[in-house]
Coordinates of C-alpha atoms (C1' of nucleotides) in Angstrom, one line a residue:
Chain F
X835 CA 35.7 -0.2 -4.6
X836 CA 34.5 -3.6 -2.5
X837 CA 32.3 -5.0 -0.5
X838 CA 29.8 -1.8 -0.3
X839 CA 27.5 -4.1 1.2
X840 CA 29.6 -4.2 4.9
X841 CA 28.0 -2.9 7.8
X842 CA 28.2 0.6 8.1
X843 CA 30.7 2.0 10.5
X844 CA 29.9 3.4 13.9
X845 CA 31.4 6.8 14.1
X846 CA 30.2 8.4 17.9
X847 CA 28.4 7.4 20.8
X848 CA 27.2 10.3 22.1
X849 CA 27.9 11.3 25.5
X850 CA 26.3 14.3 26.4
X851 CA 22.8 15.5 26.1
X852 CA 24.5 18.1 23.8
X853 CA 23.9 16.4 20.3
X854 CA 20.7 15.7 20.7
X855 CA 19.8 19.3 21.8
X856 CA 21.2 20.6 19.1
X857 CA 20.2 18.1 16.3
X858 CA 18.7 19.5 13.1
X859 CA 16.0 16.4 13.1
X860 CA 15.0 17.2 16.5
X861 CA 12.1 19.3 15.6
X862 CA 10.9 16.9 13.1
X863 CA 11.2 13.8 15.1
X864 CA 9.7 12.1 18.2
X865 CA 12.5 13.3 19.5
X866 CA 10.7 16.6 20.5
X867 CA 8.3 14.9 22.8
X868 CA 11.4 14.3 25.1
X869 CA 12.2 17.3 27.4
X870 CA 15.3 19.3 27.6
X871 CA 16.7 17.9 30.9
X872 CA 15.9 14.5 29.8
X873 CA 17.7 14.7 26.7
X874 CA 21.0 13.6 28.3
X875 CA 19.7 9.9 29.0
X876 CA 18.6 9.6 25.4
X877 CA 21.8 11.1 23.9
X878 CA 23.2 8.4 26.2
X879 CA 21.7 5.6 24.4
X880 CA 21.9 6.7 20.9
X881 CA 24.9 5.8 18.6
X882 CA 25.6 7.9 15.4
X883 CA 26.4 6.3 12.4
X884 CA 26.9 7.6 8.8
X885 CA 25.8 5.5 6.0
X886 CA 27.0 6.5 2.1
X887 CA 24.6 6.4 -1.2
X888 CA 23.8 2.9 -1.9
X889 CA 24.9 0.9 1.4
X890 CA 21.8 -0.7 3.4
X891 CA 21.6 -0.3 7.1
X892 CA 18.5 -2.8 7.4
X893 CA 18.4 -6.1 5.8
X894 CA 14.8 -7.5 5.5
X895 CA 14.2 -10.6 7.7
X896 CA 17.5 -9.3 9.9
X897 CA 17.3 -10.2 13.8
X898 CA 15.1 -6.3 14.6
X899 CA 17.9 -5.3 17.2
X900 CA 17.8 -1.4 16.6
X901 CA 15.5 1.4 15.8
X902 CA 16.9 4.3 13.6
X903 CA 16.1 7.9 13.3
X904 CA 17.4 10.1 10.4
X905 CA 19.0 13.0 11.3
X906 CA 20.6 13.8 8.0
X907 CA 19.8 12.5 3.7
X908 CA 17.3 10.4 2.6
X909 CA 16.8 6.3 3.0
X910 CA 14.8 4.2 0.7
X911 CA 12.5 1.3 2.2
X912 CA 11.5 -2.0 0.5
X913 CA 10.5 -5.4 0.2
X914 CA 11.6 -7.5 -2.4
X915 CA 10.4 -10.8 -3.9
X916 CA 12.7 -14.0 -4.8
X917 CA 12.9 -13.2 -8.1
X918 CA 14.7 -9.5 -7.7
X919 CA 11.1 -7.3 -8.4
X920 CA 11.4 -4.6 -5.5
X921 CA 8.8 -1.8 -4.0
X922 CA 9.5 0.9 -2.5
X923 CA 7.6 1.3 0.2
X924 CA 8.5 4.8 1.3
X925 CA 11.3 7.4 1.2
X926 CA 13.0 8.0 5.1
X927 CA 14.2 11.4 5.3
X928 CA 15.4 13.4 7.8
X929 CA 13.3 13.4 11.4
X930 CA 12.1 9.9 10.2
X931 CA 12.0 7.1 12.7
X932 CA 12.5 3.7 11.6
X933 CA 11.9 -0.1 12.7
X934 CA 8.8 0.1 14.2
X935 CA 8.2 -3.7 14.1
X936 CA 6.5 -6.2 17.1
X937 CA 8.0 -8.7 15.4
X938 CA 11.5 -9.9 16.0
X939 CA 12.9 -9.7 12.6
X940 CA 12.9 -6.5 9.9
X941 CA 10.0 -6.7 7.6
X942 CA 11.9 -4.7 5.0
X943 CA 15.2 -3.3 3.6
X944 CA 16.6 0.1 4.1
X945 CA 19.5 1.7 2.0
X946 CA 20.8 4.8 2.0
X947 CA 19.7 6.5 -1.3
X948 CA 22.4 10.1 -0.7
X949 CA 25.1 10.4 2.2
X950 CA 22.9 9.6 5.4
X951 CA 23.3 10.1 9.1
X952 CA 21.3 8.2 11.3
X953 CA 20.9 7.4 15.2
X954 CA 21.1 4.4 16.7
X955 CA 19.3 2.9 19.5
X956 CA 19.0 -0.6 20.8
X957 CA 14.9 -1.9 20.9
X958 CA 15.6 -2.8 24.7
X959 CA 16.6 0.2 25.8
X960 CA 14.1 2.4 23.9
X961 CA 11.7 0.2 25.4
X962 CA 12.9 1.0 28.7
X963 CA 12.8 4.7 27.9
X964 CA 9.3 4.4 26.6
X965 CA 8.2 2.8 29.4
X966 CA 9.7 6.1 31.5
X967 CA 8.3 8.9 29.1
X968 CA 4.6 8.0 27.6
X969 CA 4.8 11.2 25.8
X970 CA 7.0 9.5 23.7
X971 CA 5.0 6.4 23.1
X972 CA 2.1 8.8 22.2
X973 CA 4.2 10.6 20.1
X974 CA 5.5 7.5 18.2
X975 CA 1.6 6.4 18.2
X976 CA 0.8 9.6 16.3
X977 CA 3.7 8.9 13.7
X978 CA 2.6 5.3 13.3
X979 CA -0.9 7.0 12.6
X980 CA 0.4 9.2 9.9
X981 CA 2.3 6.6 8.0
X982 CA -0.7 4.3 8.3
X983 CA -3.1 7.2 6.7
X984 CA 0.2 7.8 3.8
X985 CA 0.3 3.6 3.4
X986 CA -3.4 3.9 2.4
X987 CA -3.0 7.1 0.1
X988 CA -0.4 4.4 -1.0
X989 CA -2.4 1.9 -2.3
X990 CA -5.0 4.0 -3.5
X991 CA -2.0 5.3 -5.9
X992 CA -0.6 1.3 -6.5
X993 CA -4.4 -0.1 -7.0
X994 CA -6.0 2.6 -9.2
X995 CA -4.0 4.9 -10.5
X996 CA -2.5 5.7 -13.9
X997 CA 1.2 6.3 -14.6
X998 CA 0.6 9.7 -15.2
X999 CA -1.4 10.3 -11.6
X1000 CA 1.1 8.3 -9.9
X1001 CA 3.5 10.7 -11.4
X1002 CA 1.6 13.8 -10.2
X1003 CA 0.7 12.2 -6.8
X1004 CA 4.8 11.5 -6.0
X1005 CA 5.9 15.2 -7.4
X1006 CA 2.7 16.5 -5.4
X1007 CA 3.7 14.8 -2.2
X1008 CA 7.5 15.8 -2.8
X1009 CA 6.8 19.3 -2.9
X1010 CA 5.6 19.5 0.5
X1011 CA 8.8 18.3 2.4
X1012 CA 10.4 21.1 3.9
X1013 CA 13.9 19.8 3.4
X1014 CA 13.5 19.1 -0.1
X1015 CA 11.9 22.3 -2.0
X1016 CA 13.1 25.2 -2.7
X1017 CA 10.3 26.9 -1.2
X1018 CA 8.9 30.5 -2.3
X1019 CA 5.4 31.0 -0.3
X1020 CA 4.0 28.3 2.0
X1021 CA 2.4 25.6 -0.2
X1022 CA 3.9 27.4 -3.3
X1023 CA 6.8 25.5 -3.3
X1024 CA 8.1 25.3 -7.3
X1025 CA 10.9 23.3 -7.5
X1026 CA 11.1 20.1 -5.7
X1027 CA 14.7 17.9 -5.4
X1028 CA 15.0 14.5 -6.4
X1029 CA 17.6 12.3 -4.2
X1030 CA 16.7 9.1 -5.7
X1031 CA 17.2 7.3 -9.3
X1032 CA 14.6 7.3 -11.5
X1033 CA 14.9 3.0 -10.9
X1034 CA 14.3 4.2 -7.7
X1035 CA 11.0 6.0 -8.4
X1036 CA 9.4 3.1 -10.6
X1037 CA 9.8 0.7 -7.7
X1038 CA 8.2 3.3 -5.6
X1039 CA 4.9 4.1 -8.1
X1040 CA 5.0 0.5 -9.2
X1041 CA 6.1 0.8 -12.8
X1042 CA 9.1 0.7 -15.0
X1043 CA 11.9 3.3 -16.0
X1044 CA 11.2 3.6 -19.2
X1045 CA 7.3 4.9 -18.3
X1046 CA 8.5 7.0 -15.6
X1047 CA 10.9 8.6 -17.7
X1048 CA 8.2 8.8 -20.8
X1049 CA 5.3 10.1 -18.2
X1050 CA 7.6 12.6 -17.0
X1051 CA 8.7 13.8 -20.9
X1052 CA 5.4 14.5 -20.9
X1053 CA 4.3 16.2 -18.4
X1054 CA 7.0 18.6 -19.6
X1055 CA 5.7 18.6 -23.4
X1056 CA 2.1 19.5 -21.6
X1057 CA 3.7 22.4 -19.7
X1058 CA 3.2 20.8 -15.8
X1059 CA 6.5 20.7 -15.1
X1060 CA 10.3 21.4 -16.3
X1061 CA 13.1 19.4 -15.8
X1062 CA 16.4 21.4 -15.3
X1063 CA 18.4 18.1 -14.5
X1064 CA 18.0 14.8 -13.1
X1065 CA 17.6 15.3 -9.6
X1066 CA 15.4 18.5 -9.4
X1067 CA 12.0 19.1 -10.9
X1068 CA 10.1 22.7 -11.6
X1069 CA 6.4 22.7 -10.9
X1070 CA 4.9 24.8 -13.5
X1071 CA 1.7 24.6 -13.1
X1072 CA 1.0 23.1 -9.3
X1073 CA -3.2 23.1 -9.6
X1074 CA -3.0 21.3 -12.8
X1075 CA -0.8 18.5 -11.3
X1076 CA -3.0 18.5 -8.0
X1077 CA -6.0 17.9 -10.4
X1078 CA -4.2 15.0 -12.4
X1079 CA -3.0 13.7 -9.3
X1080 CA -6.2 13.3 -8.1
X1081 CA -7.7 11.6 -11.0
X1082 CA -9.4 14.2 -13.0
X1083 CA -9.1 15.0 -16.6
Chain J
X1441 CA -36.0 -0.9 1.2
X1442 CA -35.5 3.0 1.5
X1443 CA -32.4 5.2 2.7
X1444 CA -30.2 2.4 3.4
X1445 CA -27.3 5.3 4.0
X1446 CA -28.5 6.9 7.2
X1447 CA -26.4 6.4 9.8
X1448 CA -26.3 3.4 12.2
X1449 CA -29.0 3.1 15.2
X1450 CA -27.4 3.4 18.5
X1451 CA -28.5 0.4 20.3
X1452 CA -27.3 0.7 24.5
X1453 CA -24.8 1.8 26.5
X1454 CA -22.6 -0.3 27.8
X1455 CA -23.5 0.1 31.5
X1456 CA -21.4 -2.4 33.4
X1457 CA -18.4 -4.0 32.6
X1458 CA -20.3 -7.2 31.9
X1459 CA -20.7 -6.9 28.4
X1460 CA -17.3 -6.0 28.2
X1461 CA -15.7 -8.6 30.4
X1462 CA -17.7 -11.2 28.2
X1463 CA -16.9 -9.6 24.6
X1464 CA -16.1 -12.1 22.2
X1465 CA -13.7 -9.3 21.1
X1466 CA -11.4 -8.7 23.9
X1467 CA -8.8 -11.4 23.6
X1468 CA -8.2 -10.3 20.1
X1469 CA -8.4 -6.2 20.8
X1470 CA -6.5 -3.4 22.6
X1471 CA -9.1 -4.2 25.2
X1472 CA -7.0 -6.9 26.7
X1473 CA -4.7 -4.6 27.6
X1474 CA -7.0 -3.6 30.0
X1475 CA -7.7 -5.1 33.8
X1476 CA -10.6 -6.9 34.1
X1477 CA -11.2 -4.1 37.4
X1478 CA -10.9 -1.7 35.0
X1479 CA -13.0 -2.7 32.5
X1480 CA -16.0 -0.7 34.0
X1481 CA -14.8 2.5 33.3
X1482 CA -13.8 1.2 29.4
X1483 CA -17.6 -0.3 29.4
X1484 CA -18.7 3.2 30.5
X1485 CA -17.4 4.8 27.6
X1486 CA -18.8 2.3 24.7
X1487 CA -21.5 2.5 23.5
X1488 CA -22.8 -0.9 21.0
X1489 CA -24.0 -0.4 17.7
X1490 CA -25.3 -2.9 14.9
X1491 CA -24.2 -2.2 11.4
X1492 CA -26.5 -3.9 8.9
X1493 CA -24.6 -5.2 5.4
X1494 CA -24.1 -2.5 3.0
X1495 CA -23.7 -0.1 5.5
X1496 CA -21.5 2.4 6.0
X1497 CA -20.3 4.0 9.4
X1498 CA -17.2 6.0 8.6
X1499 CA -17.2 8.5 6.1
X1500 CA -13.7 9.7 4.4
X1501 CA -13.4 13.3 5.0
X1502 CA -16.2 13.5 8.0
X1503 CA -14.7 14.7 11.3
X1504 CA -13.0 11.8 13.0
X1505 CA -15.2 11.8 16.4
X1506 CA -15.2 8.7 17.4
X1507 CA -12.9 5.2 17.4
X1508 CA -14.5 1.9 16.7
X1509 CA -13.9 -1.8 17.7
X1510 CA -15.0 -4.6 15.4
X1511 CA -16.6 -6.9 17.9
X1512 CA -18.3 -9.0 15.5
X1513 CA -19.0 -9.2 11.5
X1514 CA -16.5 -7.9 9.1
X1515 CA -16.2 -4.4 7.4
X1516 CA -14.3 -2.8 4.2
X1517 CA -12.2 -0.2 4.6
X1518 CA -11.7 2.1 1.4
X1519 CA -10.4 5.3 -0.4
X1520 CA -12.2 6.6 -2.9
X1521 CA -11.3 8.7 -6.3
X1522 CA -13.3 11.7 -7.6
X1523 CA -14.6 9.2 -10.5
X1524 CA -15.8 6.2 -8.6
X1525 CA -12.3 4.3 -8.5
X1526 CA -12.1 2.5 -5.3
X1527 CA -9.3 1.3 -3.3
X1528 CA -10.1 -1.2 -0.3
X1529 CA -7.2 -0.8 1.8
X1530 CA -8.2 -3.4 4.4
X1531 CA -11.1 -5.7 6.1
X1532 CA -11.3 -5.3 9.3
X1533 CA -12.9 -8.5 11.2
X1534 CA -13.6 -9.1 15.3
X1535 CA -11.0 -6.9 17.3
X1536 CA -9.8 -4.5 14.7
X1537 CA -9.4 -1.3 15.9
X1538 CA -10.8 1.4 13.7
X1539 CA -9.9 5.4 13.7
X1540 CA -6.1 5.9 14.1
X1541 CA -5.6 9.2 12.4
X1542 CA -4.2 12.2 14.1
X1543 CA -6.4 14.2 11.5
X1544 CA -9.3 15.6 12.4
X1545 CA -11.1 13.7 9.5
X1546 CA -11.2 10.1 8.7
X1547 CA -8.6 9.6 6.0
X1548 CA -10.8 6.6 5.1
X1549 CA -14.5 5.4 4.8
X1550 CA -15.6 1.6 6.4
X1551 CA -18.6 -0.3 5.2
X1552 CA -20.0 -3.5 6.6
X1553 CA -19.7 -6.7 4.7
X1554 CA -21.8 -8.9 6.5
X1555 CA -23.7 -7.8 9.9
X1556 CA -21.7 -6.1 12.1
X1557 CA -21.5 -4.9 16.1
X1558 CA -19.0 -2.8 16.6
X1559 CA -18.2 -0.6 19.9
X1560 CA -17.8 3.1 19.4
X1561 CA -15.8 5.8 21.9
X1562 CA -15.4 9.3 21.5
X1563 CA -11.8 10.4 20.9
X1564 CA -11.6 12.6 23.9
X1565 CA -12.7 10.2 26.2
X1566 CA -10.8 7.5 24.7
X1567 CA -7.4 9.8 24.5
X1568 CA -8.4 10.6 28.4
X1569 CA -8.3 6.7 29.2
X1570 CA -5.2 6.1 27.0
X1571 CA -3.4 8.7 29.6
X1572 CA -4.4 7.2 32.3
X1573 CA -3.6 3.1 31.3
X1574 CA -0.1 3.8 29.5
X1575 CA -0.4 -0.4 28.6
X1576 CA -3.4 0.5 26.5
X1577 CA -1.1 2.7 24.5
X1578 CA 1.7 0.8 24.0
X1579 CA -1.2 -2.5 23.0
X1580 CA -2.3 0.4 20.3
X1581 CA 1.3 1.2 19.2
X1582 CA 1.9 -2.5 19.0
X1583 CA -1.4 -2.7 16.6
X1584 CA -0.5 0.1 14.9
X1585 CA 2.7 -1.5 14.2
X1586 CA 1.4 -4.4 13.0
X1587 CA -1.0 -3.0 10.9
X1588 CA 2.3 -1.1 9.2
X1589 CA 3.8 -4.3 8.1
X1590 CA 0.6 -5.8 6.5
X1591 CA 0.4 -2.4 4.3
X1592 CA 3.7 -2.8 3.4
X1593 CA 3.1 -6.4 2.2
X1594 CA -0.1 -4.7 0.6
X1595 CA 1.8 -1.8 -1.6
X1596 CA 4.6 -5.2 -2.4
X1597 CA 1.4 -6.7 -3.8
X1598 CA -0.1 -3.8 -5.7
X1599 CA 2.9 -2.5 -6.9
X1600 CA 4.7 -5.7 -8.4
X1601 CA 2.4 -8.8 -8.2
X1602 CA 0.5 -10.7 -11.0
X1603 CA -2.9 -11.7 -10.6
X1604 CA -2.1 -14.7 -10.0
X1605 CA 0.7 -13.9 -7.0
X1606 CA -2.3 -11.5 -5.7
X1607 CA -4.9 -13.9 -5.8
X1608 CA -3.0 -16.9 -3.8
X1609 CA -1.3 -14.4 -1.5
X1610 CA -5.2 -12.8 -0.5
X1611 CA -6.2 -16.8 0.2
X1612 CA -3.5 -17.9 2.0
X1613 CA -3.5 -14.6 4.3
X1614 CA -7.1 -15.3 4.6
X1615 CA -6.6 -18.5 6.0
X1616 CA -4.8 -17.4 8.7
X1617 CA -7.9 -15.6 10.4
X1618 CA -8.9 -17.7 12.8
X1619 CA -12.6 -16.3 12.6
X1620 CA -12.9 -16.9 9.0
X1621 CA -11.4 -20.5 8.2
X1622 CA -12.4 -24.2 9.5
X1623 CA -9.0 -25.2 11.0
X1624 CA -8.5 -28.7 10.9
X1625 CA -4.5 -28.1 12.4
X1626 CA -2.6 -25.2 13.1
X1627 CA -1.8 -23.7 9.9
X1628 CA -3.6 -26.6 8.3
X1629 CA -6.6 -24.6 7.5
X1630 CA -8.8 -26.0 4.5
X1631 CA -11.5 -23.9 3.6
X1632 CA -11.8 -20.2 3.9
X1633 CA -14.7 -18.2 3.8
X1634 CA -15.2 -14.9 2.3
X1635 CA -17.9 -12.7 3.2
X1636 CA -17.2 -10.0 0.7
X1637 CA -18.0 -10.0 -3.1
X1638 CA -15.5 -10.7 -6.0
X1639 CA -16.1 -6.8 -6.4
X1640 CA -14.7 -6.2 -3.4
X1641 CA -11.5 -8.5 -3.4
X1642 CA -11.1 -7.1 -6.6
X1643 CA -10.8 -3.5 -5.5
X1644 CA -8.9 -4.8 -2.7
X1645 CA -6.3 -6.5 -5.1
X1646 CA -6.3 -3.4 -7.5
X1647 CA -7.9 -5.6 -10.1
X1648 CA -11.3 -6.2 -11.7
X1649 CA -14.5 -8.4 -11.2
X1650 CA -13.1 -10.4 -13.9
X1651 CA -10.0 -11.0 -13.7
X1652 CA -10.4 -11.9 -10.2
X1653 CA -12.8 -14.6 -11.3
X1654 CA -11.0 -15.8 -14.3
X1655 CA -8.0 -16.2 -12.0
X1656 CA -9.6 -17.9 -9.5
X1657 CA -11.1 -20.4 -12.3
X1658 CA -7.6 -20.8 -13.8
X1659 CA -6.4 -21.7 -9.8
X1660 CA -9.3 -24.4 -9.8
X1661 CA -8.4 -25.7 -13.2
X1662 CA -4.6 -26.0 -11.8
X1663 CA -5.9 -28.1 -9.0
X1664 CA -4.9 -25.6 -6.3
X1665 CA -8.2 -25.0 -5.0
X1666 CA -11.7 -26.3 -4.9
X1667 CA -15.2 -23.1 -5.2
X1668 CA -17.8 -24.8 -3.1
X1669 CA -19.7 -22.0 -3.2
X1670 CA -19.3 -18.0 -4.2
X1671 CA -18.5 -17.5 -0.5
X1672 CA -16.0 -20.4 0.2
X1673 CA -12.7 -21.8 -1.3
X1674 CA -11.2 -24.8 -0.3
X1675 CA -7.2 -24.6 -0.5
X1676 CA -6.5 -28.0 -2.1
X1677 CA -2.5 -27.6 -2.4
X1678 CA -1.4 -24.5 -0.1
X1679 CA 2.2 -25.1 -0.5
X1680 CA 1.9 -24.6 -4.1
X1681 CA -0.7 -21.8 -3.1
X1682 CA 2.3 -20.5 -0.9
X1683 CA 5.0 -20.4 -3.7
X1684 CA 2.3 -18.6 -6.2
X1685 CA 1.9 -16.2 -3.4
X1686 CA 5.8 -15.8 -2.8
X1687 CA 6.2 -15.0 -6.7
X1688 CA 7.7 -18.2 -7.1
X1689 CA 7.2 -20.0 -10.6
Chain R
dC1494 C1' -44.4 -22.6 -10.2
dT1495 C1' -42.7 -18.0 -12.7
dG1496 C1' -40.1 -13.9 -13.4
dC1497 C1' -37.2 -10.8 -11.1
dT1498 C1' -32.5 -8.9 -9.6
dG1499 C1' -27.6 -9.4 -8.1
dC1500 C1' -23.5 -11.6 -8.6
dC1501 C1' -21.0 -14.3 -11.1
dT1502 C1' -18.7 -16.5 -15.2
dT1503 C1' -16.7 -16.6 -20.1
dG1504 C1' -15.6 -15.2 -24.4
dA1505 C1' -13.9 -11.3 -28.0
dC1506 C1' -11.4 -7.4 -28.2
dG1507 C1' -8.3 -3.2 -26.9
dC1508 C1' -5.1 -0.9 -24.8
dA1509 C1' -1.7 1.1 -21.2
dG1510 C1' 2.0 0.0 -19.7
dA1511 C1' 5.8 -4.0 -19.7
dT1512 C1' 9.6 -5.3 -22.6
dC1513 C1' 13.4 -5.3 -25.6
dA1514 C1' 16.7 -2.7 -27.7
dA1515 C1' 19.6 1.8 -29.0
dG1516 C1' 21.3 5.4 -28.1
dA1517 C1' 22.1 10.0 -25.8
dG1518 C1' 24.2 13.3 -21.9
dC1519 C1' 27.5 13.4 -18.3
dG1520 C1' 30.8 13.0 -14.7
dG1521 C1' 34.9 10.6 -13.5
dG1522 C1' 39.7 9.0 -14.1
dG1523 C1' 43.8 8.3 -17.0
Chain Q
dC852 C1' 41.8 15.2 -24.4
dC853 C1' 39.4 10.5 -24.7
dC854 C1' 37.2 6.5 -22.9
dC855 C1' 34.2 4.1 -20.1
dG856 C1' 30.7 3.3 -17.1
dC857 C1' 26.2 4.8 -15.6
dT858 C1' 21.3 6.6 -15.7
dC859 C1' 18.5 8.4 -18.6
dT860 C1' 15.4 8.7 -23.0
dT861 C1' 13.6 6.9 -27.0
dG862 C1' 11.4 4.0 -30.1
dA863 C1' 9.1 -1.0 -31.8
dT864 C1' 6.7 -4.3 -30.0
dC865 C1' 4.4 -7.6 -27.0
dT866 C1' 0.8 -9.0 -23.6
dG867 C1' -1.5 -9.0 -19.0
dC868 C1' -5.3 -7.0 -17.7
dG869 C1' -8.6 -3.9 -18.6
dT870 C1' -13.1 -3.2 -21.2
dC871 C1' -17.4 -4.3 -23.9
dA872 C1' -20.7 -8.4 -24.4
dA873 C1' -23.5 -11.6 -23.5
dG874 C1' -25.6 -15.1 -20.6
dG875 C1' -25.6 -18.4 -16.0
dC876 C1' -27.3 -19.3 -11.7
dA877 C1' -29.4 -18.9 -6.8
dG878 C1' -32.3 -16.8 -4.1
dC879 C1' -36.7 -14.0 -3.6
dA880 C1' -41.2 -12.3 -4.3
dG881 C1' -45.4 -12.9 -5.9

DNA sequence: CTGCTGCCTTGACGCAGATCAAGAGCGGGG
DNA sequence: CCCCGCTCTTGATCTGCGTCAAGGCAGCAG
């Protein structure tokens, strides 16, 4: 196992509309602003890439030449301090759009958490596409607005919540991601799958690995969750978790 | 002095293009995507409002009926937990656009820090305007992208930086706001004015008032800053501050 | 002038979470 | 099968920042 940090391998350019029309991610993503008849043009500019776990496909500070669209798997997005401290600013799952930045360089890095597939677009080409299809730009603004709201929520978490509240908030938020939970009834999802490590969770919540581990153990002892395996957590008392996440009791 | 929390008073609807064409904020703001000949239409839908210090003009959870554009003064944007813990997610100065949210309710509150003027737009009207002028939507996406980058930077600060690093970062960031510093040469601004209280700074940086006060005192003792008055700080050693802000030494 | 009211500073002390350290579980390779 | 490497858990101790408490100081009203 050598040179894992090398650039990901380009697999196939998408020649026809086919791949976009049948893409799993389309219904979640910005692409759904494009009508089927125009999908061919979108497909022509996209390049499908697979990224293996641990490999990074966006490097903070590199020239921002591409946009990405996640079609499978999960990425962690992060910023680093020179001494190695890391803050994960978000996890990008299926349908997530990456690379929004006016600047000429990426403001964050991105690395695959599990086996991923992404669609890659060149910035100038996507810009041209946006000029031709204002609906897509509207959709993009919508996405950006939602992320802004999520970012504000995360600032509240990082600035003002306790470790216990952070973990509860994290689990509740994860439970509402369709891809990553086994839904019983709407809003009643019980089992949350966590593709990322404890270290990733710690860096996302502004804590250490040890505190994450201890806090999960305590939530389990309190009967709020079960931990069947490292990659899964069962929400036993969702109402109580929500109340903890909101800063009550 | 009673009922300070009441709704702000509407002053004058803007009848002609005049006020927009001569607006101090136009060059900073999204409005500069609109050509002069179309400004009249923009002016027709705007309502100019003045907000006195301490008065809130956006309430978290209220129906999101309006967008705002700051034309003078500074607002603090914040989220609250039920027990009163507060996280200020940003300060909005002249030219800042507020209210981006797909949701039907505001995701944050906004309160004037100093005497403010804002332009208010109804959401449906602005939506119609955006459909007619895609350039404005493009500009808005640009603004949203920049805020997203700033939000990620703030997450790094809140999740991973020490109190000293947070204050240094805050002062450096403030120094690059044209309205709030006395610029000597480009990038060489020395005096930063701080319209907000220590409590506001604390809630912005995820600290307490006491820690903000102590940390500023220590930065002063170390010769990095001077504190001529409560509302102003002189950056004596900008390079050293930048290095502290970046997590070095 | 005096007293009041906010805001800020400073000091003493406590605690949530970080750090340091030692296993425990577990999957993969030989 | 055992060994190795990795992640996770758990315990002991430390510490940066929060909490509690006591003034200082400037602006304003009377």
